[in-house]
CSV table of C-alpha atoms and ligand atoms in Angstrom, one decimal:
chain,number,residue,atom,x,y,z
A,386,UNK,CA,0.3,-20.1,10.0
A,387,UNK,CA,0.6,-22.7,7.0
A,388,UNK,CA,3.4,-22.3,4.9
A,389,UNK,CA,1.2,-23.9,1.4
A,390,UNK,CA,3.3,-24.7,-1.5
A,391,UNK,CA,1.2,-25.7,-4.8
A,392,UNK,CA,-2.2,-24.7,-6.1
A,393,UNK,CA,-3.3,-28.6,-5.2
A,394,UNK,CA,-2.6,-27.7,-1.3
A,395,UNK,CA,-4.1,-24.8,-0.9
A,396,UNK,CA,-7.4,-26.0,-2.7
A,397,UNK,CA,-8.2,-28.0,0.2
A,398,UNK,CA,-8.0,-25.5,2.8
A,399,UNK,CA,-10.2,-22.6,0.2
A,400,UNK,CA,-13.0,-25.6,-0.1
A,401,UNK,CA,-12.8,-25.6,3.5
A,402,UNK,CA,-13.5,-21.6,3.7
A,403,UNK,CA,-15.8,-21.7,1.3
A,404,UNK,CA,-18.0,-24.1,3.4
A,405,UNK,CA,-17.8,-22.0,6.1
A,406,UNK,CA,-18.3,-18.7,4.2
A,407,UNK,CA,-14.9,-16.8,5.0
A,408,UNK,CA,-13.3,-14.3,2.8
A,409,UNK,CA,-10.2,-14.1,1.8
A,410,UNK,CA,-7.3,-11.5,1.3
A,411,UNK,CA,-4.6,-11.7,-0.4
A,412,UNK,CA,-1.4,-9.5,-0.6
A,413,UNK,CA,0.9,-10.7,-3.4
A,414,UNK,CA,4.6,-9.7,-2.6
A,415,UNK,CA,7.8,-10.5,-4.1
A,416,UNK,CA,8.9,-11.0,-0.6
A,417,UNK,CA,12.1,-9.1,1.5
A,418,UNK,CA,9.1,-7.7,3.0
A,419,UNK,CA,9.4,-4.7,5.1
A,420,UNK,CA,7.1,-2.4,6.7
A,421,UNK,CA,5.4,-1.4,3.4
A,422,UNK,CA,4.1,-4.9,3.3
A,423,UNK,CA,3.4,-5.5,6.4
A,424,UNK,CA,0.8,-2.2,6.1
A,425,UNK,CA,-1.1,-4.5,2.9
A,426,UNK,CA,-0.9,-7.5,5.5
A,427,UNK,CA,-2.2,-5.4,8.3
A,428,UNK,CA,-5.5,-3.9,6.4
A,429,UNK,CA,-6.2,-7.4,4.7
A,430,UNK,CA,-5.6,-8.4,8.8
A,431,UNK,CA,-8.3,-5.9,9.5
A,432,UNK,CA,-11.1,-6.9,6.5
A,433,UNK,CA,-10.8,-10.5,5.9
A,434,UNK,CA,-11.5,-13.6,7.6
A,435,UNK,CA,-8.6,-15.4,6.1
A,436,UNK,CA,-5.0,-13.7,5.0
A,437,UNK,CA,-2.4,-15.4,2.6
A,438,UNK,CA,0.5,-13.5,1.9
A,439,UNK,CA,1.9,-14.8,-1.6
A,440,UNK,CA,5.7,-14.9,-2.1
A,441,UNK,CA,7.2,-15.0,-5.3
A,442,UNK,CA,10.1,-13.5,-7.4
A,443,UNK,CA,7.9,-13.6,-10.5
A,444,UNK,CA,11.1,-14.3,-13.1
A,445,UNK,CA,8.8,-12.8,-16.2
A,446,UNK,CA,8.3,-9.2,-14.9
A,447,UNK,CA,12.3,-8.6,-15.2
A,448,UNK,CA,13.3,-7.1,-18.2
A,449,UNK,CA,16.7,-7.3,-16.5
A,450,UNK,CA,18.6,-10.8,-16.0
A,451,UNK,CA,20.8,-8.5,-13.1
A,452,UNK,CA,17.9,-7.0,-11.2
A,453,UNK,CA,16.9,-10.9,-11.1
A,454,UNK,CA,19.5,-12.7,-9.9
A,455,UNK,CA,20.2,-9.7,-7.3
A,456,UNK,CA,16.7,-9.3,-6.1
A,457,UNK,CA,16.9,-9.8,-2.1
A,458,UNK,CA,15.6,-12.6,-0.6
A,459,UNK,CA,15.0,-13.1,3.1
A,460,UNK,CA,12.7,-15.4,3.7
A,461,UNK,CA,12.8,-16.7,7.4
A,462,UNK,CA,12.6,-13.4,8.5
A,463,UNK,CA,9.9,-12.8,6.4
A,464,UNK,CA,7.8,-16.0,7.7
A,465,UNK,CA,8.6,-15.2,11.0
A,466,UNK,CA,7.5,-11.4,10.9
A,467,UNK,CA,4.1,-13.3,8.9
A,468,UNK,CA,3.2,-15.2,11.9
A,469,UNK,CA,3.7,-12.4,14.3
A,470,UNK,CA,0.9,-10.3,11.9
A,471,UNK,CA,-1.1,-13.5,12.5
A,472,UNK,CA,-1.3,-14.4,8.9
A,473,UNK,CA,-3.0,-17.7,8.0
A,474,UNK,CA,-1.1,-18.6,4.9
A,475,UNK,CA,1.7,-18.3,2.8
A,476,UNK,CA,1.8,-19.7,-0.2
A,477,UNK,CA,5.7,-19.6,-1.3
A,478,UNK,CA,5.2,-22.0,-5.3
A,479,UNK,CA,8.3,-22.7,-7.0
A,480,UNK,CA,8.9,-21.4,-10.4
A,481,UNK,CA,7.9,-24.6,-12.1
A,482,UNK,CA,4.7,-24.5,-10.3
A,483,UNK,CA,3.4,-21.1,-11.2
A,484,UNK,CA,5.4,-21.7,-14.8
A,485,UNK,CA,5.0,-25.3,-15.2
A,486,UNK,CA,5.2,-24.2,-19.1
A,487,UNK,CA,6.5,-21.1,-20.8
A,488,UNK,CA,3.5,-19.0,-20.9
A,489,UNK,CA,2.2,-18.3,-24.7
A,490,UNK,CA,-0.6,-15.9,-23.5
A,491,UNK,CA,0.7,-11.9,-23.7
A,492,UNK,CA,-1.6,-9.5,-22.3
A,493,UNK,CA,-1.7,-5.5,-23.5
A,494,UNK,CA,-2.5,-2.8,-22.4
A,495,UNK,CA,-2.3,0.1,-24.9
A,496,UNK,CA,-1.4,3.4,-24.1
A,497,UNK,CA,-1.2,2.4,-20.0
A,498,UNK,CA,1.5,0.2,-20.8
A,499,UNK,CA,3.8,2.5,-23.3
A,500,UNK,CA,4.6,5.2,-21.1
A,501,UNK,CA,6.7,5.7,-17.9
A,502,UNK,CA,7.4,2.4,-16.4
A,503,UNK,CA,6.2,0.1,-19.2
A,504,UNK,CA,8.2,2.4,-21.8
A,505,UNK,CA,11.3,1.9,-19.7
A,506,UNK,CA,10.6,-1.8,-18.8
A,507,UNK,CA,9.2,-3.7,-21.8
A,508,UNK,CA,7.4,-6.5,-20.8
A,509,UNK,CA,7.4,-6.0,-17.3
A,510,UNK,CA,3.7,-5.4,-16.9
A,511,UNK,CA,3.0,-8.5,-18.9
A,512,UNK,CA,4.9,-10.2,-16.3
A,513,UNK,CA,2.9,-8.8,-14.2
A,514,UNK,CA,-0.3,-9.6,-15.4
A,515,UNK,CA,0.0,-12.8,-16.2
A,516,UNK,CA,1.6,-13.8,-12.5
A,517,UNK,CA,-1.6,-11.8,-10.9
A,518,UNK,CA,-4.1,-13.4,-12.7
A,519,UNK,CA,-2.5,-16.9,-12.0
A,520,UNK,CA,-2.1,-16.1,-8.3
A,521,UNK,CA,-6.2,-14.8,-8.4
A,522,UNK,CA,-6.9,-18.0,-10.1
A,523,UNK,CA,-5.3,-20.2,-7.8
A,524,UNK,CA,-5.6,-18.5,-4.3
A,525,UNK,CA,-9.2,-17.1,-5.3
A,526,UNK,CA,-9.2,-14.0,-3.2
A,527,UNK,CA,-12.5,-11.6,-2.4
A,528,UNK,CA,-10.2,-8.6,-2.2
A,529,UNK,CA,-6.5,-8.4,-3.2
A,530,UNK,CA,-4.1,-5.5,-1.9
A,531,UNK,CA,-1.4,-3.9,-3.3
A,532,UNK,CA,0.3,-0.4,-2.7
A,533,UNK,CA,0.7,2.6,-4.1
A,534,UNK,CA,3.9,3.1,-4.4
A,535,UNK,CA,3.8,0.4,-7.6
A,536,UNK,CA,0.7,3.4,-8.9
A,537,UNK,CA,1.5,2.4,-12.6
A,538,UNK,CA,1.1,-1.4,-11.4
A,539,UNK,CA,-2.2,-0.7,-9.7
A,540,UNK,CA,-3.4,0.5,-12.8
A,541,UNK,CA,-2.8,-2.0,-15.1
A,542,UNK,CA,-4.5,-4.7,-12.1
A,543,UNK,CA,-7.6,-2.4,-12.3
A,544,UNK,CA,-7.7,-3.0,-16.0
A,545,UNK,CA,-6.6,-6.6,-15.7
A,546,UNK,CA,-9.7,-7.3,-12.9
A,547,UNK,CA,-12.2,-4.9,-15.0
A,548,UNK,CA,-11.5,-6.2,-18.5
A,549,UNK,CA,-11.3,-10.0,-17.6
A,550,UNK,CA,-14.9,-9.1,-15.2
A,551,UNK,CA,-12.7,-10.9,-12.3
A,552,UNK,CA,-14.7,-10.4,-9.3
A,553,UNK,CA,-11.9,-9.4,-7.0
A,554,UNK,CA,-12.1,-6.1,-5.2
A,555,UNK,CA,-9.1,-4.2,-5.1
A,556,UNK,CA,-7.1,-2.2,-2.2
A,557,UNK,CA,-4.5,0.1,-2.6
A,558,UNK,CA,-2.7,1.0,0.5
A,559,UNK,CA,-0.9,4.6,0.6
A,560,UNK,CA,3.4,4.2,0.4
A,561,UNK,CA,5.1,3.8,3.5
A,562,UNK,CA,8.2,6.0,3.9
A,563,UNK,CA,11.2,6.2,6.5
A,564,UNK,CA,11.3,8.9,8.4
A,565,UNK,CA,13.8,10.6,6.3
A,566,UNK,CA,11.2,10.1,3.5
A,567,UNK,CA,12.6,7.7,0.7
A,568,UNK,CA,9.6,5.4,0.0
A,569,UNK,CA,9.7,1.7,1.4
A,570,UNK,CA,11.0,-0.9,-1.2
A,571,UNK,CA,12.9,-4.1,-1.2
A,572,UNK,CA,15.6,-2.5,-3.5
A,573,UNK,CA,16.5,0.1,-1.1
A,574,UNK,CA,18.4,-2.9,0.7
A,575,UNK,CA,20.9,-3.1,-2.2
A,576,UNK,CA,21.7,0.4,-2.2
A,577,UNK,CA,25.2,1.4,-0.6
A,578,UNK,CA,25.5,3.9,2.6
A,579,UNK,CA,26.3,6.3,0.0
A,580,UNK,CA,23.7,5.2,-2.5
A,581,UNK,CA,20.7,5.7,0.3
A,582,UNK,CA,21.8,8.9,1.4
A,583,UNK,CA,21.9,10.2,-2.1
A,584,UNK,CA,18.6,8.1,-2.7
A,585,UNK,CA,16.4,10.5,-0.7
A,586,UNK,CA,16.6,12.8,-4.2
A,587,UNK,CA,13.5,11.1,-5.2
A,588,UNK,CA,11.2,12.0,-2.4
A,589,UNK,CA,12.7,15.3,-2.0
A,590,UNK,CA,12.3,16.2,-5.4
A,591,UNK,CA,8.5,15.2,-5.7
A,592,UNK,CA,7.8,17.5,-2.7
A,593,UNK,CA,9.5,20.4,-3.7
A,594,UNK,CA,7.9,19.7,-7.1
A,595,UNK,CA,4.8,19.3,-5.4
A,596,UNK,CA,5.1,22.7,-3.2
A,597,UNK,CA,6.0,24.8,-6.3
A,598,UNK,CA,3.6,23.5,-8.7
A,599,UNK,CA,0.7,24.1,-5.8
A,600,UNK,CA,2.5,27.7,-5.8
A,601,UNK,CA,1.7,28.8,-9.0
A,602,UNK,CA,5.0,27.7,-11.0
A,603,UNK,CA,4.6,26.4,-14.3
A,604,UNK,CA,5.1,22.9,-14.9
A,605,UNK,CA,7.8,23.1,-17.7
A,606,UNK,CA,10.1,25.4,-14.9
A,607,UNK,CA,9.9,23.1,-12.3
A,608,UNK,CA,10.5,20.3,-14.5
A,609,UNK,CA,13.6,21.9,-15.8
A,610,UNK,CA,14.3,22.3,-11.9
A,611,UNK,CA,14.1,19.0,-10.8
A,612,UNK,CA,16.5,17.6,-13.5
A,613,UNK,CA,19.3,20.2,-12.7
A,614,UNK,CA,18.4,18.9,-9.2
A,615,UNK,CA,19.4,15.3,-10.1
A,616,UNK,CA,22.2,16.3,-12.3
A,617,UNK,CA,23.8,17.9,-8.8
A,618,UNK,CA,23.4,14.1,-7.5
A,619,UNK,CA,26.5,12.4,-8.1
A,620,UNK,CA,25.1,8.7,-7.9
A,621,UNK,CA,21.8,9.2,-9.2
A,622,UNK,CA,20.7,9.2,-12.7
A,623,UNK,CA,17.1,10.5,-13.7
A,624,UNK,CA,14.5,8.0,-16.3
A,625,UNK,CA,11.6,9.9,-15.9
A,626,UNK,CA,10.1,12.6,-13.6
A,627,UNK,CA,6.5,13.2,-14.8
A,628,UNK,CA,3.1,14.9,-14.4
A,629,UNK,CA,0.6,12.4,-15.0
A,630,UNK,CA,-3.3,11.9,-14.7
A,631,UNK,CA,-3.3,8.8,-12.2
A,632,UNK,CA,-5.7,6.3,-14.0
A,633,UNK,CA,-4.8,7.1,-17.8
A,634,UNK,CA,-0.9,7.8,-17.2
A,635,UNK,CA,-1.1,10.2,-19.5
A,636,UNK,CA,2.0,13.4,-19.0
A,637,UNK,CA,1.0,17.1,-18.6
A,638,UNK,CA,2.0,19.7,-20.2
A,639,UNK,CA,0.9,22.1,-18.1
A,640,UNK,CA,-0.3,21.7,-14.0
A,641,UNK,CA,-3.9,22.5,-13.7
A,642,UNK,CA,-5.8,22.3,-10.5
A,643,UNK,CA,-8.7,21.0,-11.6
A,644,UNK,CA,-7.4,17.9,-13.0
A,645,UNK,CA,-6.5,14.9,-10.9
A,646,UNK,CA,-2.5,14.3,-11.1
A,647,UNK,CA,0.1,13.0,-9.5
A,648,UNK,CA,4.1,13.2,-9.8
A,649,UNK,CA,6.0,10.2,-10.9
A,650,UNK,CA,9.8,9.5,-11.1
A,651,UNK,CA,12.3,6.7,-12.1
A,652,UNK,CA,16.0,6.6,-11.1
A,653,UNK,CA,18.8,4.8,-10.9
A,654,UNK,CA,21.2,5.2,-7.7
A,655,UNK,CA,24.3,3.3,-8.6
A,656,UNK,CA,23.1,0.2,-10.3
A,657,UNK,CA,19.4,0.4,-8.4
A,658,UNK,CA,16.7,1.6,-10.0
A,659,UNK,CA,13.8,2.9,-7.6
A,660,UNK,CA,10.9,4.1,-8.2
A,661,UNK,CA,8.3,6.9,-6.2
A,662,UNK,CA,5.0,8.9,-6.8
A,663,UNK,CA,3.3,11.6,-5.3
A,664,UNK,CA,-0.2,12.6,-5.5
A,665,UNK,CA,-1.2,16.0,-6.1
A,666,UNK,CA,-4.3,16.5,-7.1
A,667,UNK,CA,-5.8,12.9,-6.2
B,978,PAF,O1,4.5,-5.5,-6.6
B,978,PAF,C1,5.0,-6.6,-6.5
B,978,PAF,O2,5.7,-7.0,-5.6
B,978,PAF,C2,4.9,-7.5,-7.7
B,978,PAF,O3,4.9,-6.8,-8.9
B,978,PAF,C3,3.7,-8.5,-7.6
B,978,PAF,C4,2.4,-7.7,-7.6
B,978,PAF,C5,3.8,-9.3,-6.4
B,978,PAF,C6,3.6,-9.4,-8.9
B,978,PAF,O4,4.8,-10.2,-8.9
């Protein structure tokens, strides 16, 4: 595995590749990777000649200075566990090589952007766009994997690849939970004993929201439900808990079977804010 530091050093090993007509994955992570990851690693594994694994705390997706600074970092482990997936490259850039400048560019994306996460995080998926497209410009995937979990995020990347005609297909891998059922994420290794316990409120409640919507109960009662729910959760505070159409983002008003949707909710356990989806009606 080559550990590839600028744009300049892995150019020499993609003309290589391209000579020889290998494809490339990539799976962009933030890193503290866990077994979420390691699924997007595995199916890139499985469908491309050549895998780099990009990791990079991407300073302009944070709205908050906090979740910055605090954002977990483990590194050798996460090299180590790289190799043993049999990943080819990591490209790990410093923030003066992916920023060398303060970038002017903004990049919208109307009503996807002003609702659930993007409403509660301006500017985050700015962030995000611009670090994606720089990380498709310089690694040059075929196909680039990210997971569902992030389903706003996947969104606004499908926009991002079809808008800009970037010829990069896209994967999206299903969540990975723990077997108690709180959705993989780096944050979850900030949360207190107390904190995870009492995090499982987001998984639990999209199920039971799930169950009783699939049941016949009207949206606005079970969404009256589930925020009583939370409100019974000492540590946990509820942003949003929504019934969306999965590409447009758009909320219900009312669950109807014959419209794709899927459950999405934002809250904060202690000072960590997590985030989980559900589909229902994919
Ligand atoms: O999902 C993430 O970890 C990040 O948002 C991404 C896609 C790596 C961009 O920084």
């Amino acid at each position: 595995m080559h550990v590839v530091l600028t744009g300049a050093d892995w150019h020499k090993y993609w003309l290589k590749s391209l000579k020889k007509d290998k494809s490339i994955g990539l799976v962009p992570t933030m890193g503290a990777l866990h077994e979420g990851h390691f699924d997007l690693v595995r199916k890139a594994r499985q469908e491309s000649d050549i895998v780099v694994v990009s990791i990079f705390v991407n300073p302009t997706q944070f709205h908050n200075q906090e979740d910055f600074d605090n954002y977990p970092s483990t590194l050798e482990e996460d090299l180590a566990k790289l190799e043993l997936e049999k990943v080819d490259f990591v490209f790990i850039p410093k923030t003066e090589t992916i920023y060398p400048e303060k970038p002017k560019l903004s990049i919208h994306f109307g009503n996807l952007e002003t609702v659930l996460e993007g409403a509660f995080r301006p500017g985050h998926f700015n962030g995000v766009a611009i670090v994606v497209s720089k990380l498709f410009n310089i690694i040059k995937p075929h196909t680039a994997y990210f997971g569902q979990k992030d389903l706003q995020q996947t969104g606004i990347i499908r926009r991002l690849v079809n808008d800009l005609s970037m010829n990069i297909n896209l994967v999206i891998v299903p969540t990975r939970r723990e077997d108690d059922g709180l959705a993989m994420s780096s944050r979850n290794l900030r949360l207190s004993p107390e904190e995870r316990k009492q995090a499982l409120i987001l998984s639990s409640s999209l199920t039971k929201a799930k169950q009783e919507l699939l049941a016949g109960k009207p949206w606005f009662e079970v969404h009256n439900q589930i925020k009583r729910d939370f409100e019974e959760v000492p540590l946990a505070s509820l942003e949003y808990f929504e019934l969306v159409h999965p590409e447009s983002f758009v909320s219900y008003t009312d669950f109807d079977l014959t419209k794709k949707s899927s459950l999405c909710v934002a809250a904060y356990l202690g000072k960590i804010r997590l985030i989980d989806n559900l589909p229902i009606i994919p």
